[in-house]
CSV table of C-alpha atoms in Angstrom, one decimal:
chain,number,residue,atom,x,y,z
U,1,MET,CA,-9.1,7.0,40.0
U,2,ASN,CA,-6.0,7.3,39.5
U,3,LYS,CA,-3.9,9.4,36.9
U,4,LYS,CA,-2.9,6.4,35.4
U,5,ARG,CA,-4.2,5.5,31.5
U,6,ALA,CA,-4.5,2.6,29.4
U,7,ILE,CA,-5.2,2.5,25.7
U,8,ILE,CA,-5.5,-0.6,23.4
U,9,ILE,CA,-5.6,-0.4,19.7
U,10,VAL,CA,-7.2,-3.5,18.4
U,11,ILE,CA,-5.3,-4.7,14.5
U,12,ASP,CA,-9.0,-6.1,13.1
U,13,SER,CA,-8.7,-9.7,12.1
U,14,MET,CA,-4.0,-9.6,12.5
U,15,GLY,CA,-4.2,-13.6,13.9
U,16,ILE,CA,-1.2,-15.5,14.8
U,17,GLY,CA,-2.2,-18.7,14.1
U,18,ALA,CA,-5.1,-21.2,13.5
U,19,MET,CA,-6.0,-23.0,17.1
U,20,ASP,CA,-6.5,-26.3,18.1
U,21,ASP,CA,-10.3,-26.1,17.0
U,22,ALA,CA,-10.0,-23.9,14.0
U,23,VAL,CA,-11.7,-27.2,12.3
U,24,GLU,CA,-14.7,-27.0,14.5
U,25,PHE,CA,-15.2,-23.4,12.4
U,26,ASN,CA,-15.1,-23.9,9.7
U,27,ASP,CA,-11.1,-23.7,8.8
U,28,ASP,CA,-7.8,-25.6,9.2
U,29,ASN,CA,-4.0,-25.3,10.6
U,30,THR,CA,-2.4,-23.9,7.5
U,31,VAL,CA,-4.4,-19.9,9.0
U,32,ASN,CA,-2.3,-17.7,9.9
U,33,THR,CA,-3.0,-14.1,8.9
U,34,LEU,CA,-0.2,-12.3,10.1
U,35,CYS,CA,2.6,-14.5,9.0
U,36,ASN,CA,1.2,-16.0,6.1
U,37,LEU,CA,0.5,-12.7,4.2
U,38,ALA,CA,3.8,-11.4,5.1
U,39,LYS,CA,5.7,-14.7,3.0
U,40,LYS,CA,3.0,-14.1,0.6
U,41,ALA,CA,3.5,-10.0,0.2
U,42,GLY,CA,7.0,-11.4,0.1
U,43,GLY,CA,7.9,-9.2,3.9
U,44,LEU,CA,6.3,-6.4,6.5
U,45,ASN,CA,8.7,-3.1,6.3
U,46,VAL,CA,7.3,-2.4,10.8
U,47,PRO,CA,10.6,-1.0,12.2
U,48,ASN,CA,8.6,0.2,14.6
U,49,PHE,CA,7.1,-3.2,15.1
U,50,GLU,CA,10.2,-4.8,14.8
U,51,LYS,CA,12.1,-2.9,17.6
U,52,MET,CA,8.6,-3.8,20.2
U,53,GLY,CA,9.2,-7.1,19.2
U,54,LEU,CA,6.9,-8.1,16.9
U,55,GLY,CA,9.4,-10.7,15.6
U,56,ASN,CA,10.2,-12.1,18.6
U,57,ILE,CA,6.1,-14.0,18.6
U,58,LYS,CA,6.4,-15.7,15.9
U,59,ASP,CA,8.4,-15.5,12.9
U,60,ILE,CA,7.7,-13.6,10.4
U,61,GLU,CA,8.6,-12.2,7.0
U,62,GLY,CA,10.3,-9.0,7.0
U,63,VAL,CA,10.4,-9.0,10.6
U,64,LYS,CA,13.2,-9.3,12.0
U,65,LYS,CA,13.4,-11.1,16.2
U,66,GLU,CA,14.8,-8.3,17.8
U,67,LEU,CA,17.3,-9.2,21.1
U,68,ASN,CA,16.5,-5.7,23.1
U,69,PRO,CA,12.6,-4.7,22.2
U,70,VAL,CA,10.8,-2.2,23.9
U,71,ALA,CA,7.7,-3.8,25.2
U,72,GLN,CA,6.5,-6.8,26.1
U,73,PHE,CA,4.8,-9.6,23.9
U,74,GLY,CA,3.5,-12.7,23.5
U,75,ILE,CA,-0.2,-14.4,22.1
U,76,MET,CA,-3.5,-14.6,23.9
U,77,LYS,CA,-5.8,-17.7,22.7
U,78,PRO,CA,-10.0,-16.9,22.6
U,79,LYS,CA,-11.3,-18.7,25.4
U,80,SER,CA,-15.4,-17.8,24.4
U,81,LYS,CA,-16.4,-19.9,21.4
U,82,GLY,CA,-16.5,-17.6,18.5
U,83,LYS,CA,-14.8,-15.8,16.0
U,84,ASP,CA,-16.7,-12.1,15.1
U,85,THR,CA,-15.3,-9.0,16.3
U,86,THR,CA,-18.5,-8.9,18.9
U,87,THR,CA,-17.0,-12.1,20.6
U,88,GLY,CA,-13.0,-10.9,20.5
U,89,HIS,CA,-13.6,-7.5,21.2
U,90,TRP,CA,-15.9,-8.3,24.7
U,91,GLU,CA,-13.5,-10.3,25.6
U,92,ILE,CA,-9.7,-8.0,25.9
U,93,ALA,CA,-13.0,-6.1,27.7
U,94,GLY,CA,-13.3,-9.2,30.0
U,95,LEU,CA,-16.4,-11.1,29.4
U,96,VAL,CA,-16.8,-15.1,27.7
U,97,LEU,CA,-19.0,-16.0,26.1
U,98,GLU,CA,-20.7,-19.5,27.7
U,99,HIS,CA,-22.4,-20.0,24.3
U,100,PRO,CA,-20.7,-19.0,20.6
U,101,PHE,CA,-23.9,-16.1,18.4
U,102,LYS,CA,-25.5,-18.1,16.0
U,103,THR,CA,-25.0,-18.1,12.7
U,104,TYR,CA,-27.3,-18.4,9.7
U,105,GLU,CA,-27.3,-19.5,6.0
U,106,LYS,CA,-30.5,-18.1,5.5
U,107,PHE,CA,-32.7,-16.4,7.8
U,108,ASP,CA,-36.2,-17.5,8.0
U,109,ASP,CA,-39.0,-17.0,6.6
U,110,LYS,CA,-40.3,-15.7,9.9
U,111,ILE,CA,-37.8,-13.6,10.4
U,112,ILE,CA,-38.0,-11.6,7.0
U,113,ASN,CA,-41.4,-11.4,7.4
U,114,GLU,CA,-41.9,-9.7,10.4
U,115,PHE,CA,-39.2,-7.5,8.8
U,116,ILE,CA,-41.2,-6.8,5.8
U,117,LYS,CA,-44.1,-6.7,7.5
U,118,GLU,CA,-42.7,-3.7,9.9
U,119,THR,CA,-41.4,-1.7,8.2
U,120,GLY,CA,-43.1,-1.4,5.7
U,121,CYS,CA,-40.1,-1.9,2.9
U,122,LYS,CA,-42.7,-5.0,0.4
U,123,GLY,CA,-39.7,-7.3,-0.2
U,124,ILE,CA,-35.8,-8.3,-0.1
U,125,LEU,CA,-33.5,-9.2,-2.2
U,126,GLY,CA,-30.5,-11.2,-1.2
U,127,ASN,CA,-31.3,-13.1,2.5
U,128,TYR,CA,-27.8,-15.7,1.5
U,129,PRO,CA,-23.8,-15.6,2.7
U,130,ALA,CA,-21.9,-13.6,-0.1
U,131,SER,CA,-19.0,-10.7,0.3
U,132,GLY,CA,-20.8,-7.0,0.7
U,133,THR,CA,-18.3,-6.2,-2.4
U,134,LYS,CA,-20.2,-8.6,-4.9
U,135,ILE,CA,-23.8,-8.7,-3.6
U,136,ILE,CA,-24.3,-4.5,-3.9
U,137,GLN,CA,-23.0,-5.1,-7.3
U,138,ASP,CA,-25.3,-8.5,-8.1
U,139,LEU,CA,-28.3,-6.9,-7.5
U,140,ASN,CA,-27.8,-3.2,-7.3
U,141,GLU,CA,-29.7,-3.4,-10.8
U,142,GLU,CA,-32.7,-5.0,-9.3
U,143,HIS,CA,-32.7,-2.6,-5.7
U,144,GLN,CA,-32.9,0.2,-8.3
U,145,LYS,CA,-35.7,-1.4,-9.7
U,146,THR,CA,-37.2,-2.2,-6.1
U,147,LYS,CA,-36.2,-0.3,-3.9
U,148,PHE,CA,-35.9,-3.6,-1.6
U,149,PRO,CA,-33.7,-4.1,0.6
U,150,ILE,CA,-30.5,-6.0,0.2
U,151,ILE,CA,-30.4,-8.7,3.1
U,152,TYR,CA,-26.7,-10.9,3.8
U,153,THR,CA,-25.2,-12.8,6.2
U,154,SER,CA,-21.7,-14.4,6.2
U,155,ALA,CA,-19.7,-17.5,8.2
U,156,ASP,CA,-20.3,-14.7,10.9
U,157,SER,CA,-23.6,-13.7,13.5
U,158,VAL,CA,-24.4,-11.1,11.5
U,159,PHE,CA,-27.3,-9.9,9.8
U,160,GLN,CA,-26.1,-7.2,6.8
U,161,ILE,CA,-28.7,-4.4,5.7
U,162,ALA,CA,-27.1,-2.5,2.0
U,163,ALA,CA,-28.7,0.5,0.9
U,164,ASP,CA,-28.1,3.4,-1.9
U,165,ILE,CA,-28.4,6.2,0.0
U,166,ASP,CA,-29.2,8.2,-2.6
U,167,LEU,CA,-32.7,5.8,-3.2
U,168,ILE,CA,-33.0,4.4,0.3
U,169,ASP,CA,-31.8,7.6,3.3
U,170,ILE,CA,-29.1,6.6,5.7
U,171,GLU,CA,-32.5,7.7,8.0
U,172,THR,CA,-34.2,4.6,7.3
U,173,LEU,CA,-31.7,2.6,6.7
U,174,TYR,CA,-30.0,2.7,10.2
U,175,ASN,CA,-34.5,2.1,11.4
U,176,TRP,CA,-34.9,-0.3,9.0
U,177,CYS,CA,-31.7,-2.2,11.5
U,178,LYS,CA,-33.6,-1.0,14.6
U,179,ILE,CA,-36.7,-2.4,13.7
U,180,ALA,CA,-34.1,-6.2,12.9
U,181,ARG,CA,-32.4,-5.7,16.1
U,182,LYS,CA,-35.5,-5.7,17.3
U,183,ILE,CA,-37.0,-8.7,16.1
U,184,LEU,CA,-33.7,-10.9,16.6
U,185,ASP,CA,-33.8,-10.0,19.6
U,186,GLU,CA,-37.5,-10.6,20.7
U,187,GLY,CA,-37.3,-14.2,19.1
U,188,HIS,CA,-34.4,-15.2,20.8
U,189,TYR,CA,-32.4,-15.8,17.4
U,190,GLY,CA,-28.8,-15.1,18.9
U,191,ILE,CA,-27.3,-12.9,16.4
U,192,SER,CA,-24.4,-10.7,17.2
U,193,ARG,CA,-24.6,-7.9,15.1
U,194,VAL,CA,-27.1,-6.1,12.9
U,195,ILE,CA,-25.1,-3.9,10.7
U,196,ALA,CA,-26.1,-0.7,8.1
U,197,ARG,CA,-24.0,-1.0,5.4
U,198,PRO,CA,-24.6,2.3,2.3
U,199,TYR,CA,-24.1,2.7,-0.9
U,200,ARG,CA,-23.9,4.4,-3.6
U,201,ILE,CA,-23.7,4.6,-7.1
U,202,ILE,CA,-19.8,6.1,-7.9
U,203,ASP,CA,-18.5,6.1,-10.9
U,204,ASN,CA,-21.0,3.8,-12.1
U,205,GLN,CA,-19.8,1.0,-9.4
U,206,PRO,CA,-21.6,0.6,-6.4
U,207,THR,CA,-19.8,1.8,-3.6
U,208,ARG,CA,-19.7,1.2,0.2
U,209,ILE,CA,-20.1,4.1,2.7
U,210,SER,CA,-17.4,3.0,5.2
U,211,SER,CA,-18.1,6.5,7.2
U,212,LEU,CA,-21.7,6.2,7.8
U,213,ARG,CA,-22.0,2.2,8.5
U,214,HIS,CA,-23.2,1.2,11.8
U,215,ASP,CA,-23.4,-1.5,13.8
U,216,PHE,CA,-26.4,-2.4,16.0
U,217,SER,CA,-24.6,-5.0,18.4
U,218,VAL,CA,-26.1,-7.0,21.6
U,219,CYS,CA,-26.2,-5.8,24.5
U,220,PRO,CA,-23.4,-6.7,26.7
U,221,PRO,CA,-24.7,-9.4,29.2
U,222,LYS,CA,-22.3,-8.3,31.7
U,223,ASP,CA,-20.4,-5.6,32.9
U,224,THR,CA,-16.8,-4.8,30.9
U,225,LEU,CA,-14.0,-3.1,31.8
U,226,LEU,CA,-15.9,-0.2,30.0
U,227,ASN,CA,-18.9,-0.3,33.3
U,228,ILE,CA,-16.2,-1.3,35.7
U,229,ILE,CA,-13.6,2.0,35.0
U,230,GLU,CA,-17.2,3.5,34.7
U,231,LYS,CA,-18.5,2.7,38.4
U,232,GLU,CA,-14.8,3.8,40.1
U,233,GLY,CA,-15.7,7.1,38.2
U,234,GLY,CA,-13.4,6.8,35.8
U,235,LYS,CA,-13.1,8.3,31.6
U,236,THR,CA,-13.8,6.4,28.4
U,237,PHE,CA,-12.7,7.2,24.8
U,238,ALA,CA,-14.1,4.1,21.9
U,239,ILE,CA,-12.6,5.1,19.5
U,240,GLY,CA,-13.9,3.5,15.0
U,241,LYS,CA,-17.1,1.0,15.5
U,242,ILE,CA,-15.8,-0.1,19.0
U,243,LYS,CA,-19.4,2.6,20.9
U,244,ASP,CA,-21.4,-0.1,18.6
U,245,ILE,CA,-19.7,-3.5,19.8
U,246,PHE,CA,-20.5,-2.6,23.2
U,247,THR,CA,-23.6,-0.7,22.5
U,248,GLY,CA,-22.4,2.6,23.7
U,249,SER,CA,-22.3,0.4,27.6
U,250,GLY,CA,-19.7,2.4,29.9
U,251,ILE,CA,-18.6,4.3,26.9
U,252,THR,CA,-17.8,8.3,28.1
U,253,GLU,CA,-17.3,9.3,25.0
U,254,SER,CA,-17.2,8.6,21.4
U,255,THR,CA,-15.6,8.6,18.1
U,256,PRO,CA,-16.8,6.4,15.0
U,257,THR,CA,-14.3,7.1,11.9
U,258,GLY,CA,-14.7,5.9,8.2
U,259,GLY,CA,-11.1,3.7,7.3
U,260,ASN,CA,-7.8,3.2,9.3
U,261,LYS,CA,-6.3,6.5,9.4
U,262,GLU,CA,-8.8,8.8,10.4
U,263,GLY,CA,-9.1,5.9,14.1
U,264,LEU,CA,-5.1,6.4,13.4
U,265,ASP,CA,-5.4,10.2,13.7
U,266,VAL,CA,-8.2,10.8,16.6
U,267,THR,CA,-6.4,7.9,18.0
U,268,LEU,CA,-2.9,9.9,17.8
U,269,ASP,CA,-5.1,13.2,19.9
U,270,ALA,CA,-6.4,11.0,22.2
U,271,ILE,CA,-3.6,10.0,23.3
U,272,LYS,CA,-1.9,13.8,23.2
U,273,ASN,CA,-5.4,15.3,24.5
U,274,LYS,CA,-7.2,13.6,26.7
U,275,LYS,CA,-5.2,12.8,29.9
U,276,ASP,CA,-7.9,12.4,32.6
U,277,PHE,CA,-9.5,9.9,30.4
U,278,SER,CA,-8.3,6.4,32.1
U,279,LEU,CA,-9.6,4.2,28.6
U,280,ILE,CA,-8.7,5.2,25.2
U,281,PHE,CA,-9.9,2.0,23.1
U,282,THR,CA,-9.5,2.3,19.6
U,283,ASN,CA,-10.3,-0.6,16.9
U,284,LEU,CA,-8.4,-0.4,13.4
U,285,VAL,CA,-11.3,-2.1,10.7
U,286,ASP,CA,-9.6,-1.5,7.8
U,287,THR,CA,-7.0,-4.6,7.5
U,288,ASP,CA,-10.8,-6.7,8.4
U,289,MET,CA,-13.2,-5.3,6.3
U,290,LEU,CA,-11.5,-3.7,3.7
U,291,TYR,CA,-8.7,-6.4,3.1
U,292,GLY,CA,-8.6,-10.2,4.5
U,293,HIS,CA,-12.9,-10.5,4.0
U,294,ARG,CA,-11.3,-10.1,-0.1
U,295,ARG,CA,-9.0,-11.5,0.3
U,296,ASP,CA,-6.7,-8.7,-0.5
U,297,TYR,CA,-3.1,-9.8,0.9
U,298,ILE,CA,-0.9,-6.4,-0.5
U,299,GLY,CA,-3.1,-4.1,0.7
U,300,TYR,CA,-2.8,-5.8,4.4
U,301,LYS,CA,0.3,-5.5,4.3
U,302,LYS,CA,0.3,-2.4,3.3
U,303,ALA,CA,-2.3,-0.9,6.2
U,304,ILE,CA,-0.3,-3.1,8.8
U,305,GLU,CA,2.6,-0.5,7.6
U,306,GLU,CA,0.3,2.2,8.0
U,307,ILE,CA,-0.2,2.0,11.4
U,308,ASP,CA,3.9,0.6,12.4
U,309,THR,CA,4.5,4.6,10.7
U,310,TYR,CA,2.0,6.1,14.0
U,311,LEU,CA,3.7,3.8,17.0
U,312,ASP,CA,6.9,6.0,16.9
U,313,LYS,CA,5.0,8.7,17.3
U,314,PHE,CA,1.9,7.0,20.2
U,315,ILE,CA,5.3,6.6,22.0
U,316,LEU,CA,6.2,9.9,21.8
U,317,ASN,CA,2.9,10.5,23.4
U,318,THR,CA,2.6,9.0,25.4
U,319,ASP,CA,4.6,8.5,29.4
U,320,GLU,CA,4.9,6.7,32.5
U,321,ASN,CA,1.8,7.1,33.3
U,322,ASP,CA,0.2,5.4,30.3
U,323,LEU,CA,0.5,1.8,29.2
U,324,LEU,CA,-0.3,0.7,25.5
U,325,ILE,CA,-1.8,-2.3,24.3
U,326,ILE,CA,-1.9,-3.5,20.8
U,327,THR,CA,-3.8,-6.5,20.0
U,328,ALA,CA,-6.2,-8.0,17.7
U,329,ASP,CA,-9.8,-10.0,18.2
U,330,HIS,CA,-10.0,-12.6,15.3
U,331,GLY,CA,-7.8,-13.8,12.5
U,332,CYS,CA,-9.0,-13.2,9.0
U,333,ASP,CA,-6.4,-15.1,6.7
U,334,PRO,CA,-6.3,-13.0,3.5
U,335,THR,CA,-4.2,-15.8,1.8
U,336,PHE,CA,-7.4,-18.5,2.4
U,337,LYS,CA,-10.1,-19.2,0.8
U,338,GLY,CA,-13.4,-18.0,1.3
U,339,SER,CA,-14.6,-14.7,2.8
U,340,ASP,CA,-14.6,-15.3,6.2
U,341,HIS,CA,-12.8,-15.0,9.9
U,342,THR,CA,-10.1,-17.6,10.4
U,343,ARG,CA,-10.6,-18.9,13.8
U,344,GLU,CA,-7.0,-17.8,15.4
U,345,TYR,CA,-4.9,-16.8,18.3
U,346,VAL,CA,-3.7,-12.8,18.4
U,347,PRO,CA,-0.8,-11.1,18.9
U,348,LEU,CA,-0.3,-8.7,22.2
U,349,ILE,CA,2.4,-5.9,22.4
U,350,ILE,CA,2.3,-4.2,26.2
U,351,TYR,CA,3.9,-0.9,26.4
U,352,ASN,CA,5.0,1.4,28.9
U,353,LYS,CA,8.4,4.0,29.1
U,354,ASN,CA,9.4,2.1,32.7
U,355,ILE,CA,8.3,-1.6,31.8
U,356,GLU,CA,10.6,-4.5,31.7
U,357,PRO,CA,10.8,-5.9,28.0
U,358,LYS,CA,9.7,-9.9,27.8
U,359,ASN,CA,7.9,-12.5,26.2
U,360,LEU,CA,4.6,-13.1,27.9
U,361,GLY,CA,4.4,-16.9,26.3
U,362,VAL,CA,0.4,-17.6,25.8
U,363,ARG,CA,-2.1,-16.3,27.3
U,364,ASP,CA,-5.1,-18.6,28.4
U,365,SER,CA,-7.8,-15.7,27.3
U,366,PHE,CA,-8.3,-12.6,25.8
U,367,CYS,CA,-9.3,-11.5,29.4
U,368,TYR,CA,-5.5,-10.3,29.8
U,369,VAL,CA,-5.5,-7.8,28.6
U,370,SER,CA,-9.1,-6.7,30.4
U,371,GLU,CA,-6.6,-8.2,34.1
U,372,ARG,CA,-3.6,-6.2,32.6
U,373,ILE,CA,-5.7,-2.5,32.5
U,374,LYS,CA,-7.3,-3.5,36.0
U,375,ASP,CA,-4.2,-4.1,37.7
U,376,TRP,CA,-2.7,-1.0,36.1
U,377,LEU,CA,-5.4,0.9,37.0
U,378,GLN,CA,-6.0,-0.5,40.7
U,379,LEU,CA,-9.4,-1.1,40.0
């Protein structure tokens, strides 16, 4: 491997406009995470994104168009048929899904009965689509009485298990998730992720513990950019839930994070110190988990503005051998109905000290990221 390095930062769910097929995903042509939240929140204050050309991509309230941007900018469309985290990240890493993951309104009795038998949990609560914060409030009292796990899903391909970890220890919760993953895989149910959702009672309120969340994803069916780098002798560093999304495949080192601030700090430290790594790959989850799903456009706005305060530091600590790519994996429009992801294009910003700033237009797949990186690293 040469001395060059790539850095991918995925701002989870920061879509930038409805795909033509959005209606097939229970959305409509009005969904636009970034533009709609900016308008609703009274504009964004993102001077560093502005300099990089974000305002040149679309009309975003509060974000000026830059006559002399320092980066390349554009839009990518998803080629895979999905609007979930795994699908988006896999395509960014070069893997297009030919068949979408399956979603459920309710998990089959066969799945639930086998789960109860294999875990010995004696029963479950829930088993319907729900907001994670609401369902633990609604079912916590019964959970305290029965110790039954709270199982729920969404419009995404997920099997989520919540438990009060002062009642059910965290290792038991993780083990239940591993058992669920095995049942779903062996039954070919096509579910992307089993997610452990630990919570505690804090100030008399059920409160999720994000730092202990763990995703048990299905394994990528083919090699991704991470595997290609590893096979060529390079090293990869995964930040946030990246390791979970790729089930550790092709990942040399990883650091889980409890939220965006920690993820941004770890990324900055990695840019400064992981000089012998070929790829740093970060997911910033708060925009999706805390604000998109909860339809909190003010919180979403503040999260984007916090990310913006780090961009000048990232740029300052990169050199001519670093390629910085900022993008998203899907949408989750906080001004739209419901609480689910939205089927959207995503923004793309690419920076290097010697890069020719230009409009990249609309790219026909998220795979454009992996192709740029393979070319950059000469793979």
